[in-house]
């Protein structure tokens, strides 16, 4: 099969028409850069107030300032507030939830997006790596959901970031793959229990998306060729292409969808 645009990333804005999210309040972890920052931009543009929480406070503040400046003339845009969090710290996540309530009166939407992507051959994974990966990628999602649910009302929605790595093995990424498999199943567990509170819990499982996390693929031609070979659509995804599925899961379009892991991966989970 010939590939028309090998390695090209399609970042043109997508036309997205979902029920109104205006006036809602969202918390996004890891919103300082990458997909989290893109989610913050998309939500603020649609009139959602956003609390962006990141380990890197300086980066988070810069992103919040940029989005605020971009939206300065946009009628009805939501505010973007920056705060620090280490998602491993349950109390810190609770404080983020309380900050959102203090600033905006409620929390309707929560995206557990922060994550790390470490590498090591399985035989040599250091204790510190497996502990940090499970603490950030898995415990961080659990504590985020707990903090979210403690302040949410029925009708609210949580979306976790899983990965195609939850169902496909990637050499040298055993810690990451197993953490994302845990995120996927944790999402199903949380959906069942938080369904009692009328809170939906879903996950997105992206494939290769063009962010800092995957920049090494772009910079390594053999790795890029291998990656493209495993993607039926023959290109990496752009953060923009994760936004539409995210808005769908957050919105009333998905009001009867919970415990679902939505693959947004160009088909790579099948290869
Ligand atoms: N980029 C991809 O191809 C891809 C694919 C599948 C899944 N994902 C997942 O999507 C999510 C976002 O990925 P991205 O590519 O935008 O990543 P990224 O590395 O660009 O951004 C991650 C953000 O999380 C923050 N963070 C890291 N550890 C944290 C902690 N302990 N507490 C709070 N914040 C912390 C970082 O400071 C950073 O701002 C991650 O969960 C990632 O595993 C990414």
PDB file of C-alpha atoms and ligand atoms in Angstrom:
ATOM      1  CA  UNK A   1       0.000   0.000   0.000  1.00  0.00           C
ATOM      2  CA  UNK A   2       1.324   3.466  -0.796  1.00  0.00           C
ATOM      3  CA  UNK A   3       1.322   6.162   1.822  1.00  0.00           C
ATOM      4  CA  UNK A   4       0.363   9.598   0.634  1.00  0.00           C
ATOM      5  CA  UNK A   5       1.831  11.640   3.491  1.00  0.00           C
ATOM      6  CA  UNK A   6       4.285   9.501   5.436  1.00  0.00           C
ATOM      7  CA  UNK A   7       4.818  10.970   8.870  1.00  0.00           C
ATOM      8  CA  UNK A   8       2.662  13.994   8.234  1.00  0.00           C
ATOM      9  CA  UNK A   9       0.623  15.235  11.147  1.00  0.00           C
ATOM     10  CA  UNK A  10      -2.822  16.582  10.316  1.00  0.00           C
ATOM     11  CA  UNK A  11      -3.420  19.546  12.607  1.00  0.00           C
ATOM     12  CA  UNK A  12      -6.031  21.542  10.772  1.00  0.00           C
ATOM     13  CA  UNK A  13      -8.893  22.559  13.077  1.00  0.00           C
ATOM     14  CA  UNK A  14     -11.762  20.091  13.028  1.00  0.00           C
ATOM     15  CA  UNK A  15     -15.385  21.107  12.842  1.00  0.00           C
ATOM     16  CA  UNK A  16     -16.931  19.879  16.053  1.00  0.00           C
ATOM     17  CA  UNK A  17     -20.581  20.277  16.871  1.00  0.00           C
ATOM     18  CA  UNK A  18     -21.475  19.070  20.324  1.00  0.00           C
ATOM     19  CA  UNK A  19     -24.055  20.139  22.879  1.00  0.00           C
ATOM     20  CA  UNK A  20     -23.149  23.339  24.603  1.00  0.00           C
ATOM     21  CA  UNK A  21     -20.601  23.101  27.404  1.00  0.00           C
ATOM     22  CA  UNK A  22     -20.774  26.849  28.121  1.00  0.00           C
ATOM     23  CA  UNK A  23     -20.686  27.781  31.816  1.00  0.00           C
ATOM     24  CA  UNK A  24     -19.349  24.427  32.917  1.00  0.00           C
ATOM     25  CA  UNK A  25     -16.237  24.058  35.058  1.00  0.00           C
ATOM     26  CA  UNK A  26     -13.404  21.668  34.192  1.00  0.00           C
ATOM     27  CA  UNK A  27     -10.254  20.484  35.933  1.00  0.00           C
ATOM     28  CA  UNK A  28      -7.455  19.140  33.742  1.00  0.00           C
ATOM     29  CA  UNK A  29      -4.316  17.571  35.193  1.00  0.00           C
ATOM     30  CA  UNK A  30      -1.083  17.834  33.212  1.00  0.00           C
ATOM     31  CA  UNK A  31      -2.525  20.820  31.328  1.00  0.00           C
ATOM     32  CA  UNK A  32       0.754  22.717  31.120  1.00  0.00           C
ATOM     33  CA  UNK A  33       1.588  21.304  27.687  1.00  0.00           C
ATOM     34  CA  UNK A  34       0.688  18.605  25.158  1.00  0.00           C
ATOM     35  CA  UNK A  35      -2.817  17.259  24.951  1.00  0.00           C
ATOM     36  CA  UNK A  36      -3.805  18.680  28.336  1.00  0.00           C
ATOM     37  CA  UNK A  37      -3.029  22.214  27.134  1.00  0.00           C
ATOM     38  CA  UNK A  38      -4.995  21.534  23.939  1.00  0.00           C
ATOM     39  CA  UNK A  39      -8.007  20.347  25.944  1.00  0.00           C
ATOM     40  CA  UNK A  40      -7.795  23.501  28.075  1.00  0.00           C
ATOM     41  CA  UNK A  41      -7.746  25.672  24.942  1.00  0.00           C
ATOM     42  CA  UNK A  42     -10.700  23.863  23.360  1.00  0.00           C
ATOM     43  CA  UNK A  43     -12.807  24.022  26.501  1.00  0.00           C
ATOM     44  CA  UNK A  44     -12.041  27.665  27.328  1.00  0.00           C
ATOM     45  CA  UNK A  45     -12.893  28.636  23.750  1.00  0.00           C
ATOM     46  CA  UNK A  46     -16.264  26.964  24.277  1.00  0.00           C
ATOM     47  CA  UNK A  47     -17.005  28.950  27.430  1.00  0.00           C
ATOM     48  CA  UNK A  48     -15.837  26.399  29.999  1.00  0.00           C
ATOM     49  CA  UNK A  49     -13.898  27.680  33.019  1.00  0.00           C
ATOM     50  CA  UNK A  50     -10.751  25.583  33.387  1.00  0.00           C
ATOM     51  CA  UNK A  51      -8.473  24.866  36.315  1.00  0.00           C
ATOM     52  CA  UNK A  52      -5.244  23.532  34.828  1.00  0.00           C
ATOM     53  CA  UNK A  53      -3.081  21.640  37.325  1.00  0.00           C
ATOM     54  CA  UNK A  54       0.469  20.542  36.554  1.00  0.00           C
ATOM     55  CA  UNK A  55       3.638  19.461  38.302  1.00  0.00           C
ATOM     56  CA  UNK A  56       5.419  22.159  36.296  1.00  0.00           C
ATOM     57  CA  UNK A  57       3.745  25.289  37.669  1.00  0.00           C
ATOM     58  CA  UNK A  58       5.777  27.701  35.533  1.00  0.00           C
ATOM     59  CA  UNK A  59       4.711  25.881  32.348  1.00  0.00           C
ATOM     60  CA  UNK A  60       1.105  25.750  33.555  1.00  0.00           C
ATOM     61  CA  UNK A  61       1.103  29.489  34.295  1.00  0.00           C
ATOM     62  CA  UNK A  62       2.559  30.231  30.871  1.00  0.00           C
ATOM     63  CA  UNK A  63      -0.109  28.122  29.173  1.00  0.00           C
ATOM     64  CA  UNK A  64      -2.890  29.754  31.195  1.00  0.00           C
ATOM     65  CA  UNK A  65      -1.547  33.216  30.335  1.00  0.00           C
ATOM     66  CA  UNK A  66      -1.326  32.344  26.624  1.00  0.00           C
ATOM     67  CA  UNK A  67      -4.881  31.005  26.527  1.00  0.00           C
ATOM     68  CA  UNK A  68      -6.177  33.982  28.479  1.00  0.00           C
ATOM     69  CA  UNK A  69      -4.505  36.367  26.022  1.00  0.00           C
ATOM     70  CA  UNK A  70      -5.808  34.414  23.016  1.00  0.00           C
ATOM     71  CA  UNK A  71      -9.354  34.556  24.373  1.00  0.00           C
ATOM     72  CA  UNK A  72      -9.199  38.189  25.499  1.00  0.00           C
ATOM     73  CA  UNK A  73     -11.528  39.334  22.707  1.00  0.00           C
ATOM     74  CA  UNK A  74     -13.575  36.143  22.460  1.00  0.00           C
ATOM     75  CA  UNK A  75     -17.056  36.704  23.769  1.00  0.00           C
ATOM     76  CA  UNK A  76     -18.106  34.185  26.415  1.00  0.00           C
ATOM     77  CA  UNK A  77     -14.739  32.415  26.652  1.00  0.00           C
ATOM     78  CA  UNK A  78     -14.007  30.600  29.887  1.00  0.00           C
ATOM     79  CA  UNK A  79     -11.269  31.629  32.306  1.00  0.00           C
ATOM     80  CA  UNK A  80      -8.144  29.501  32.679  1.00  0.00           C
ATOM     81  CA  UNK A  81      -6.588  29.271  36.129  1.00  0.00           C
ATOM     82  CA  UNK A  82      -3.201  27.640  36.768  1.00  0.00           C
ATOM     83  CA  UNK A  83      -2.277  25.687  39.847  1.00  0.00           C
ATOM     84  CA  UNK A  84       0.396  23.227  40.930  1.00  0.00           C
ATOM     85  CA  UNK A  85      -0.298  19.585  41.624  1.00  0.00           C
ATOM     86  CA  UNK A  86       1.586  16.358  41.908  1.00  0.00           C
ATOM     87  CA  UNK A  87      -1.093  13.846  40.987  1.00  0.00           C
ATOM     88  CA  UNK A  88       0.572  11.246  43.227  1.00  0.00           C
ATOM     89  CA  UNK A  89      -0.547  13.305  46.205  1.00  0.00           C
ATOM     90  CA  UNK A  90      -4.173  12.620  47.030  1.00  0.00           C
ATOM     91  CA  UNK A  91      -4.503  15.639  49.327  1.00  0.00           C
ATOM     92  CA  UNK A  92      -3.061  17.897  46.623  1.00  0.00           C
ATOM     93  CA  UNK A  93      -5.658  16.670  44.129  1.00  0.00           C
ATOM     94  CA  UNK A  94      -8.377  17.319  46.700  1.00  0.00           C
ATOM     95  CA  UNK A  95      -7.061  20.874  47.078  1.00  0.00           C
ATOM     96  CA  UNK A  96      -7.349  21.334  43.306  1.00  0.00           C
ATOM     97  CA  UNK A  97     -10.994  20.272  43.451  1.00  0.00           C
ATOM     98  CA  UNK A  98     -11.593  22.719  46.298  1.00  0.00           C
ATOM     99  CA  UNK A  99      -9.827  25.519  44.425  1.00  0.00           C
ATOM    100  CA  UNK A 100     -12.116  24.950  41.432  1.00  0.00           C
ATOM    101  CA  UNK A 101     -15.184  25.128  43.662  1.00  0.00           C
ATOM    102  CA  UNK A 102     -13.847  28.230  45.397  1.00  0.00           C
ATOM    103  CA  UNK A 103     -13.126  29.986  42.086  1.00  0.00           C
ATOM    104  CA  UNK A 104     -16.064  28.829  39.983  1.00  0.00           C
ATOM    105  CA  UNK A 105     -18.604  27.303  42.373  1.00  0.00           C
ATOM    106  CA  UNK A 106     -18.659  23.758  40.975  1.00  0.00           C
ATOM    107  CA  UNK A 107     -16.846  21.047  39.022  1.00  0.00           C
ATOM    108  CA  UNK A 108     -18.650  19.408  36.090  1.00  0.00           C
ATOM    109  CA  UNK A 109     -15.788  17.916  34.098  1.00  0.00           C
ATOM    110  CA  UNK A 110     -12.464  16.377  35.159  1.00  0.00           C
ATOM    111  CA  UNK A 111      -9.745  15.099  32.832  1.00  0.00           C
ATOM    112  CA  UNK A 112      -7.110  12.836  34.402  1.00  0.00           C
ATOM    113  CA  UNK A 113      -4.489  13.574  31.774  1.00  0.00           C
ATOM    114  CA  UNK A 114      -1.102  13.815  33.550  1.00  0.00           C
ATOM    115  CA  UNK A 115       1.189  10.917  32.755  1.00  0.00           C
ATOM    116  CA  UNK A 116       4.780   9.814  32.144  1.00  0.00           C
ATOM    117  CA  UNK A 117       6.219   7.512  29.461  1.00  0.00           C
ATOM    118  CA  UNK A 118       9.481   6.002  30.747  1.00  0.00           C
ATOM    119  CA  UNK A 119      11.598   3.445  28.952  1.00  0.00           C
ATOM    120  CA  UNK A 120      13.679   0.482  30.125  1.00  0.00           C
ATOM    121  CA  UNK A 121      14.075  -3.160  29.112  1.00  0.00           C
ATOM    122  CA  UNK A 122      11.744  -5.243  31.286  1.00  0.00           C
ATOM    123  CA  UNK A 123      14.661  -7.048  32.921  1.00  0.00           C
ATOM    124  CA  UNK A 124      16.219  -3.765  34.046  1.00  0.00           C
ATOM    125  CA  UNK A 125      13.272  -1.622  35.102  1.00  0.00           C
ATOM    126  CA  UNK A 126      14.476   0.259  38.171  1.00  0.00           C
ATOM    127  CA  UNK A 127      12.304   0.183  41.262  1.00  0.00           C
ATOM    128  CA  UNK A 128      12.052   3.958  41.067  1.00  0.00           C
ATOM    129  CA  UNK A 129      10.674   3.758  37.500  1.00  0.00           C
ATOM    130  CA  UNK A 130       7.920   1.235  38.135  1.00  0.00           C
ATOM    131  CA  UNK A 131       6.921   2.994  41.343  1.00  0.00           C
ATOM    132  CA  UNK A 132       6.783   6.435  39.726  1.00  0.00           C
ATOM    133  CA  UNK A 133       4.888   5.141  36.690  1.00  0.00           C
ATOM    134  CA  UNK A 134       2.230   3.387  38.706  1.00  0.00           C
ATOM    135  CA  UNK A 135       1.996   6.283  41.154  1.00  0.00           C
ATOM    136  CA  UNK A 136       1.554   8.967  38.473  1.00  0.00           C
ATOM    137  CA  UNK A 137      -0.306   7.070  35.753  1.00  0.00           C
ATOM    138  CA  UNK A 138      -2.547   4.888  37.941  1.00  0.00           C
ATOM    139  CA  UNK A 139      -2.743   6.288  41.483  1.00  0.00           C
ATOM    140  CA  UNK A 140      -2.940   9.754  39.969  1.00  0.00           C
ATOM    141  CA  UNK A 141      -6.075   8.780  38.051  1.00  0.00           C
ATOM    142  CA  UNK A 142      -7.676   7.196  41.111  1.00  0.00           C
ATOM    143  CA  UNK A 143      -6.967  10.214  43.342  1.00  0.00           C
ATOM    144  CA  UNK A 144      -8.181  12.577  40.628  1.00  0.00           C
ATOM    145  CA  UNK A 145     -11.435  10.664  40.290  1.00  0.00           C
ATOM    146  CA  UNK A 146     -11.893  10.609  44.057  1.00  0.00           C
ATOM    147  CA  UNK A 147     -11.304  14.361  44.321  1.00  0.00           C
ATOM    148  CA  UNK A 148     -13.598  15.014  41.376  1.00  0.00           C
ATOM    149  CA  UNK A 149     -16.426  12.850  42.673  1.00  0.00           C
ATOM    150  CA  UNK A 150     -16.232  14.471  46.109  1.00  0.00           C
ATOM    151  CA  UNK A 151     -17.382  17.799  44.632  1.00  0.00           C
ATOM    152  CA  UNK A 152     -19.351  16.728  41.552  1.00  0.00           C
ATOM    153  CA  UNK A 153     -23.123  16.577  41.116  1.00  0.00           C
ATOM    154  CA  UNK A 154     -25.088  14.044  39.041  1.00  0.00           C
ATOM    155  CA  UNK A 155     -24.528  14.615  35.323  1.00  0.00           C
ATOM    156  CA  UNK A 156     -20.809  15.245  35.750  1.00  0.00           C
ATOM    157  CA  UNK A 157     -18.173  13.480  33.672  1.00  0.00           C
ATOM    158  CA  UNK A 158     -14.626  12.218  34.213  1.00  0.00           C
ATOM    159  CA  UNK A 159     -12.322  11.230  31.340  1.00  0.00           C
ATOM    160  CA  UNK A 160      -9.046   9.379  31.919  1.00  0.00           C
ATOM    161  CA  UNK A 161      -6.160   9.112  29.470  1.00  0.00           C
ATOM    162  CA  UNK A 162      -5.404   5.466  28.761  1.00  0.00           C
ATOM    163  CA  UNK A 163      -3.410   4.451  25.658  1.00  0.00           C
ATOM    164  CA  UNK A 164      -3.216   1.971  22.834  1.00  0.00           C
ATOM    165  CA  UNK A 165      -0.357   0.653  24.985  1.00  0.00           C
ATOM    166  CA  UNK A 166      -3.023  -0.780  27.291  1.00  0.00           C
ATOM    167  CA  UNK A 167      -3.741  -3.441  24.660  1.00  0.00           C
ATOM    168  CA  UNK A 168      -0.554  -3.582  22.523  1.00  0.00           C
ATOM    169  CA  UNK A 169       2.917  -4.453  23.785  1.00  0.00           C
ATOM    170  CA  UNK A 170       5.620  -1.865  23.172  1.00  0.00           C
ATOM    171  CA  UNK A 171       9.186  -3.127  23.740  1.00  0.00           C
ATOM    172  CA  UNK A 172      10.946  -1.271  26.520  1.00  0.00           C
ATOM    173  CA  UNK A 173       7.726   0.175  27.864  1.00  0.00           C
ATOM    174  CA  UNK A 174       6.501  -2.530  30.256  1.00  0.00           C
ATOM    175  CA  UNK A 175       5.956  -0.067  33.090  1.00  0.00           C
ATOM    176  CA  UNK A 176       3.971   2.278  30.860  1.00  0.00           C
ATOM    177  CA  UNK A 177       1.959  -0.446  29.093  1.00  0.00           C
ATOM    178  CA  UNK A 178       0.944  -2.100  32.342  1.00  0.00           C
ATOM    179  CA  UNK A 179       0.061   1.267  33.906  1.00  0.00           C
ATOM    180  CA  UNK A 180      -2.235   2.131  30.983  1.00  0.00           C
ATOM    181  CA  UNK A 181      -3.877  -1.322  31.107  1.00  0.00           C
ATOM    182  CA  UNK A 182      -4.569  -0.526  34.746  1.00  0.00           C
ATOM    183  CA  UNK A 183      -6.022   2.872  33.783  1.00  0.00           C
ATOM    184  CA  UNK A 184      -8.374   1.212  31.299  1.00  0.00           C
ATOM    185  CA  UNK A 185      -9.717  -1.280  33.811  1.00  0.00           C
ATOM    186  CA  UNK A 186      -9.753   1.290  36.604  1.00  0.00           C
ATOM    187  CA  UNK A 187     -11.967   3.394  34.344  1.00  0.00           C
ATOM    188  CA  UNK A 188     -14.443   0.516  34.103  1.00  0.00           C
ATOM    189  CA  UNK A 189     -14.354  -0.041  37.872  1.00  0.00           C
ATOM    190  CA  UNK A 190     -14.910   3.663  38.587  1.00  0.00           C
ATOM    191  CA  UNK A 191     -17.738   3.847  36.048  1.00  0.00           C
ATOM    192  CA  UNK A 192     -19.614   1.130  37.904  1.00  0.00           C
ATOM    193  CA  UNK A 193     -19.241   2.665  41.355  1.00  0.00           C
ATOM    194  CA  UNK A 194     -19.594   6.332  40.398  1.00  0.00           C
ATOM    195  CA  UNK A 195     -22.622   5.456  38.301  1.00  0.00           C
ATOM    196  CA  UNK A 196     -24.376   5.366  41.693  1.00  0.00           C
ATOM    197  CA  UNK A 197     -23.706   9.124  41.917  1.00  0.00           C
ATOM    198  CA  UNK A 198     -24.746   9.837  38.331  1.00  0.00           C
ATOM    199  CA  UNK A 199     -21.132  10.509  37.331  1.00  0.00           C
ATOM    200  CA  UNK A 200     -19.901   9.059  34.035  1.00  0.00           C
ATOM    201  CA  UNK A 201     -16.313   7.788  33.786  1.00  0.00           C
ATOM    202  CA  UNK A 202     -14.741   7.060  30.406  1.00  0.00           C
ATOM    203  CA  UNK A 203     -11.268   6.933  28.907  1.00  0.00           C
ATOM    204  CA  UNK A 204      -9.586   7.850  25.661  1.00  0.00           C
ATOM    205  CA  UNK A 205      -6.900   5.495  24.374  1.00  0.00           C
ATOM    206  CA  UNK A 206      -4.754   7.495  21.958  1.00  0.00           C
ATOM    207  CA  UNK A 207      -2.190   5.960  19.652  1.00  0.00           C
ATOM    208  CA  UNK A 208       0.951   7.917  18.714  1.00  0.00           C
ATOM    209  CA  UNK A 209       0.101  11.591  19.157  1.00  0.00           C
ATOM    210  CA  UNK A 210       2.515  14.356  18.236  1.00  0.00           C
ATOM    211  CA  UNK A 211       3.527  15.872  21.603  1.00  0.00           C
ATOM    212  CA  UNK A 212       6.767  16.269  23.588  1.00  0.00           C
ATOM    213  CA  UNK A 213       6.123  12.784  24.945  1.00  0.00           C
ATOM    214  CA  UNK A 214       6.564  11.236  21.480  1.00  0.00           C
ATOM    215  CA  UNK A 215       8.986  13.761  19.943  1.00  0.00           C
ATOM    216  CA  UNK A 216      11.707  11.069  19.955  1.00  0.00           C
ATOM    217  CA  UNK A 217       9.742   9.171  17.269  1.00  0.00           C
ATOM    218  CA  UNK A 218       9.719  12.193  14.976  1.00  0.00           C
ATOM    219  CA  UNK A 219      13.455  12.638  15.527  1.00  0.00           C
ATOM    220  CA  UNK A 220      14.379   9.009  14.788  1.00  0.00           C
ATOM    221  CA  UNK A 221      13.652   8.017  11.146  1.00  0.00           C
ATOM    222  CA  UNK A 222      13.803   4.200  11.680  1.00  0.00           C
ATOM    223  CA  UNK A 223      11.533   4.489  14.730  1.00  0.00           C
ATOM    224  CA  UNK A 224       9.167   6.758  12.784  1.00  0.00           C
ATOM    225  CA  UNK A 225       9.020   4.289   9.865  1.00  0.00           C
ATOM    226  CA  UNK A 226       8.267   1.451  12.293  1.00  0.00           C
ATOM    227  CA  UNK A 227       5.589   3.490  14.041  1.00  0.00           C
ATOM    228  CA  UNK A 228       3.929   4.433  10.743  1.00  0.00           C
ATOM    229  CA  UNK A 229       3.973   0.795   9.695  1.00  0.00           C
ATOM    230  CA  UNK A 230       1.808  -0.041  12.690  1.00  0.00           C
ATOM    231  CA  UNK A 231      -0.774   2.672  11.987  1.00  0.00           C
ATOM    232  CA  UNK A 232      -3.462   1.821   9.396  1.00  0.00           C
ATOM    233  CA  UNK A 233      -3.944   5.545   8.676  1.00  0.00           C
ATOM    234  CA  UNK A 234      -0.164   5.880   8.078  1.00  0.00           C
ATOM    235  CA  UNK A 235       0.397   9.021  10.089  1.00  0.00           C
ATOM    236  CA  UNK A 236       0.783  10.133  13.682  1.00  0.00           C
ATOM    237  CA  UNK A 237      -2.199  11.720  15.390  1.00  0.00           C
ATOM    238  CA  UNK A 238      -2.276  15.399  16.331  1.00  0.00           C
ATOM    239  CA  UNK A 239      -3.513  16.681  19.698  1.00  0.00           C
ATOM    240  CA  UNK A 240      -6.275  18.404  17.718  1.00  0.00           C
ATOM    241  CA  UNK A 241      -7.583  14.988  16.697  1.00  0.00           C
ATOM    242  CA  UNK A 242      -8.048  13.955  20.326  1.00  0.00           C
ATOM    243  CA  UNK A 243     -10.120  17.069  21.098  1.00  0.00           C
ATOM    244  CA  UNK A 244     -13.297  16.006  19.253  1.00  0.00           C
ATOM    245  CA  UNK A 245     -13.515  12.599  20.965  1.00  0.00           C
ATOM    246  CA  UNK A 246     -12.779  14.320  24.291  1.00  0.00           C
ATOM    247  CA  UNK A 247     -15.586  16.864  23.790  1.00  0.00           C
ATOM    248  CA  UNK A 248     -17.915  14.014  22.846  1.00  0.00           C
ATOM    249  CA  UNK A 249     -17.190  12.080  26.045  1.00  0.00           C
ATOM    250  CA  UNK A 250     -17.489  15.212  28.213  1.00  0.00           C
ATOM    251  CA  UNK A 251     -20.717  16.379  26.611  1.00  0.00           C
ATOM    252  CA  UNK A 252     -24.335  15.339  26.769  1.00  0.00           C
ATOM    253  CA  UNK A 253     -23.841  13.610  23.413  1.00  0.00           C
ATOM    254  CA  UNK A 254     -22.332  10.847  25.549  1.00  0.00           C
ATOM    255  CA  UNK A 255     -24.820  11.058  28.416  1.00  0.00           C
ATOM    256  CA  UNK A 256     -25.524   7.300  28.223  1.00  0.00           C
ATOM    257  CA  UNK A 257     -21.864   6.348  27.683  1.00  0.00           C
ATOM    258  CA  UNK A 258     -19.876   5.241  30.719  1.00  0.00           C
ATOM    259  CA  UNK A 259     -17.069   2.767  31.352  1.00  0.00           C
ATOM    260  CA  UNK A 260     -16.023   3.066  27.709  1.00  0.00           C
ATOM    261  CA  UNK A 261     -12.436   3.119  26.439  1.00  0.00           C
ATOM    262  CA  UNK A 262     -12.521   5.114  23.217  1.00  0.00           C
ATOM    263  CA  UNK A 263      -9.580   4.255  20.946  1.00  0.00           C
ATOM    264  CA  UNK A 264      -8.349   7.268  18.948  1.00  0.00           C
ATOM    265  CA  UNK A 265      -5.312   5.673  17.371  1.00  0.00           C
ATOM    266  CA  UNK A 266      -5.570   5.598  13.573  1.00  0.00           C
ATOM    267  CA  UNK A 267      -6.383   1.900  13.970  1.00  0.00           C
ATOM    268  CA  UNK A 268      -3.017   0.964  15.510  1.00  0.00           C
ATOM    269  CA  UNK A 269      -4.553  -1.281  18.181  1.00  0.00           C
ATOM    270  CA  UNK A 270      -5.309  -3.798  15.397  1.00  0.00           C
ATOM    271  CA  UNK A 271      -1.788  -4.067  14.007  1.00  0.00           C
TER     272      UNK A 271
HETATM  273  N1  LIG B   1       1.433  11.495  23.202  1.00  0.00           N
HETATM  274  C1  LIG B   1       1.007  10.269  22.969  1.00  0.00           C
HETATM  275  O1  LIG B   1       1.281   9.695  21.903  1.00  0.00           O
HETATM  276  C2  LIG B   1       0.120   9.555  23.951  1.00  0.00           C
HETATM  277  C3  LIG B   1      -0.433   8.347  23.560  1.00  0.00           C
HETATM  278  C4  LIG B   1      -1.276   7.664  24.434  1.00  0.00           C
HETATM  279  C5  LIG B   1      -1.548   8.191  25.672  1.00  0.00           C
HETATM  280  N2  LIG B   1      -0.999   9.372  26.036  1.00  0.00           N
HETATM  281  C6  LIG B   1      -1.334   9.877  27.365  1.00  0.00           C
HETATM  282  O2  LIG B   1      -1.940  11.144  27.251  1.00  0.00           O
HETATM  283  C7  LIG B   1      -1.609  11.957  28.383  1.00  0.00           C
HETATM  284  C8  LIG B   1      -1.009  13.278  27.920  1.00  0.00           C
HETATM  285  O3  LIG B   1       0.133  12.976  27.123  1.00  0.00           O
HETATM  286  P1  LIG B   1       0.999  14.101  26.379  1.00  0.00           P
HETATM  287  O4  LIG B   1       1.583  13.430  25.205  1.00  0.00           O
HETATM  288  O5  LIG B   1       0.229  15.347  26.259  1.00  0.00           O
HETATM  289  O6  LIG B   1       2.182  14.259  27.470  1.00  0.00           O
HETATM  290  P2  LIG B   1       3.193  15.450  27.767  1.00  0.00           P
HETATM  291  O7  LIG B   1       4.412  14.789  28.310  1.00  0.00           O
HETATM  292  O8  LIG B   1       3.332  16.384  26.625  1.00  0.00           O
HETATM  293  O9  LIG B   1       2.451  16.226  28.958  1.00  0.00           O
HETATM  294  C9  LIG B   1       2.244  15.604  30.201  1.00  0.00           C
HETATM  295  C10 LIG B   1       1.994  16.671  31.239  1.00  0.00           C
HETATM  296  O10 LIG B   1       1.797  15.993  32.507  1.00  0.00           O
HETATM  297  C11 LIG B   1       2.542  16.702  33.506  1.00  0.00           C
HETATM  298  N3  LIG B   1       2.878  15.783  34.611  1.00  0.00           N
HETATM  299  C12 LIG B   1       3.791  14.774  34.599  1.00  0.00           C
HETATM  300  N4  LIG B   1       3.861  14.202  35.816  1.00  0.00           N
HETATM  301  C13 LIG B   1       2.965  14.861  36.605  1.00  0.00           C
HETATM  302  C14 LIG B   1       2.591  14.733  37.967  1.00  0.00           C
HETATM  303  N5  LIG B   1       3.157  13.831  38.776  1.00  0.00           N
HETATM  304  N6  LIG B   1       1.620  15.552  38.443  1.00  0.00           N
HETATM  305  C15 LIG B   1       1.060  16.486  37.637  1.00  0.00           C
HETATM  306  N7  LIG B   1       1.393  16.674  36.348  1.00  0.00           N
HETATM  307  C16 LIG B   1       2.338  15.861  35.846  1.00  0.00           C
HETATM  308  C17 LIG B   1       3.776  17.206  32.792  1.00  0.00           C
HETATM  309  O11 LIG B   1       4.381  18.273  33.481  1.00  0.00           O
HETATM  310  C18 LIG B   1       3.195  17.613  31.434  1.00  0.00           C
HETATM  311  O12 LIG B   1       2.749  18.965  31.431  1.00  0.00           O
HETATM  312  C19 LIG B   1      -0.665  11.100  29.237  1.00  0.00           C
HETATM  313  O13 LIG B   1      -1.398  10.422  30.233  1.00  0.00           O
HETATM  314  C20 LIG B   1      -0.118  10.101  28.244  1.00  0.00           C
HETATM  315  O14 LIG B   1       0.324   8.896  28.849  1.00  0.00           O
HETATM  316  C21 LIG B   1      -0.155  10.067  25.201  1.00  0.00           C
END
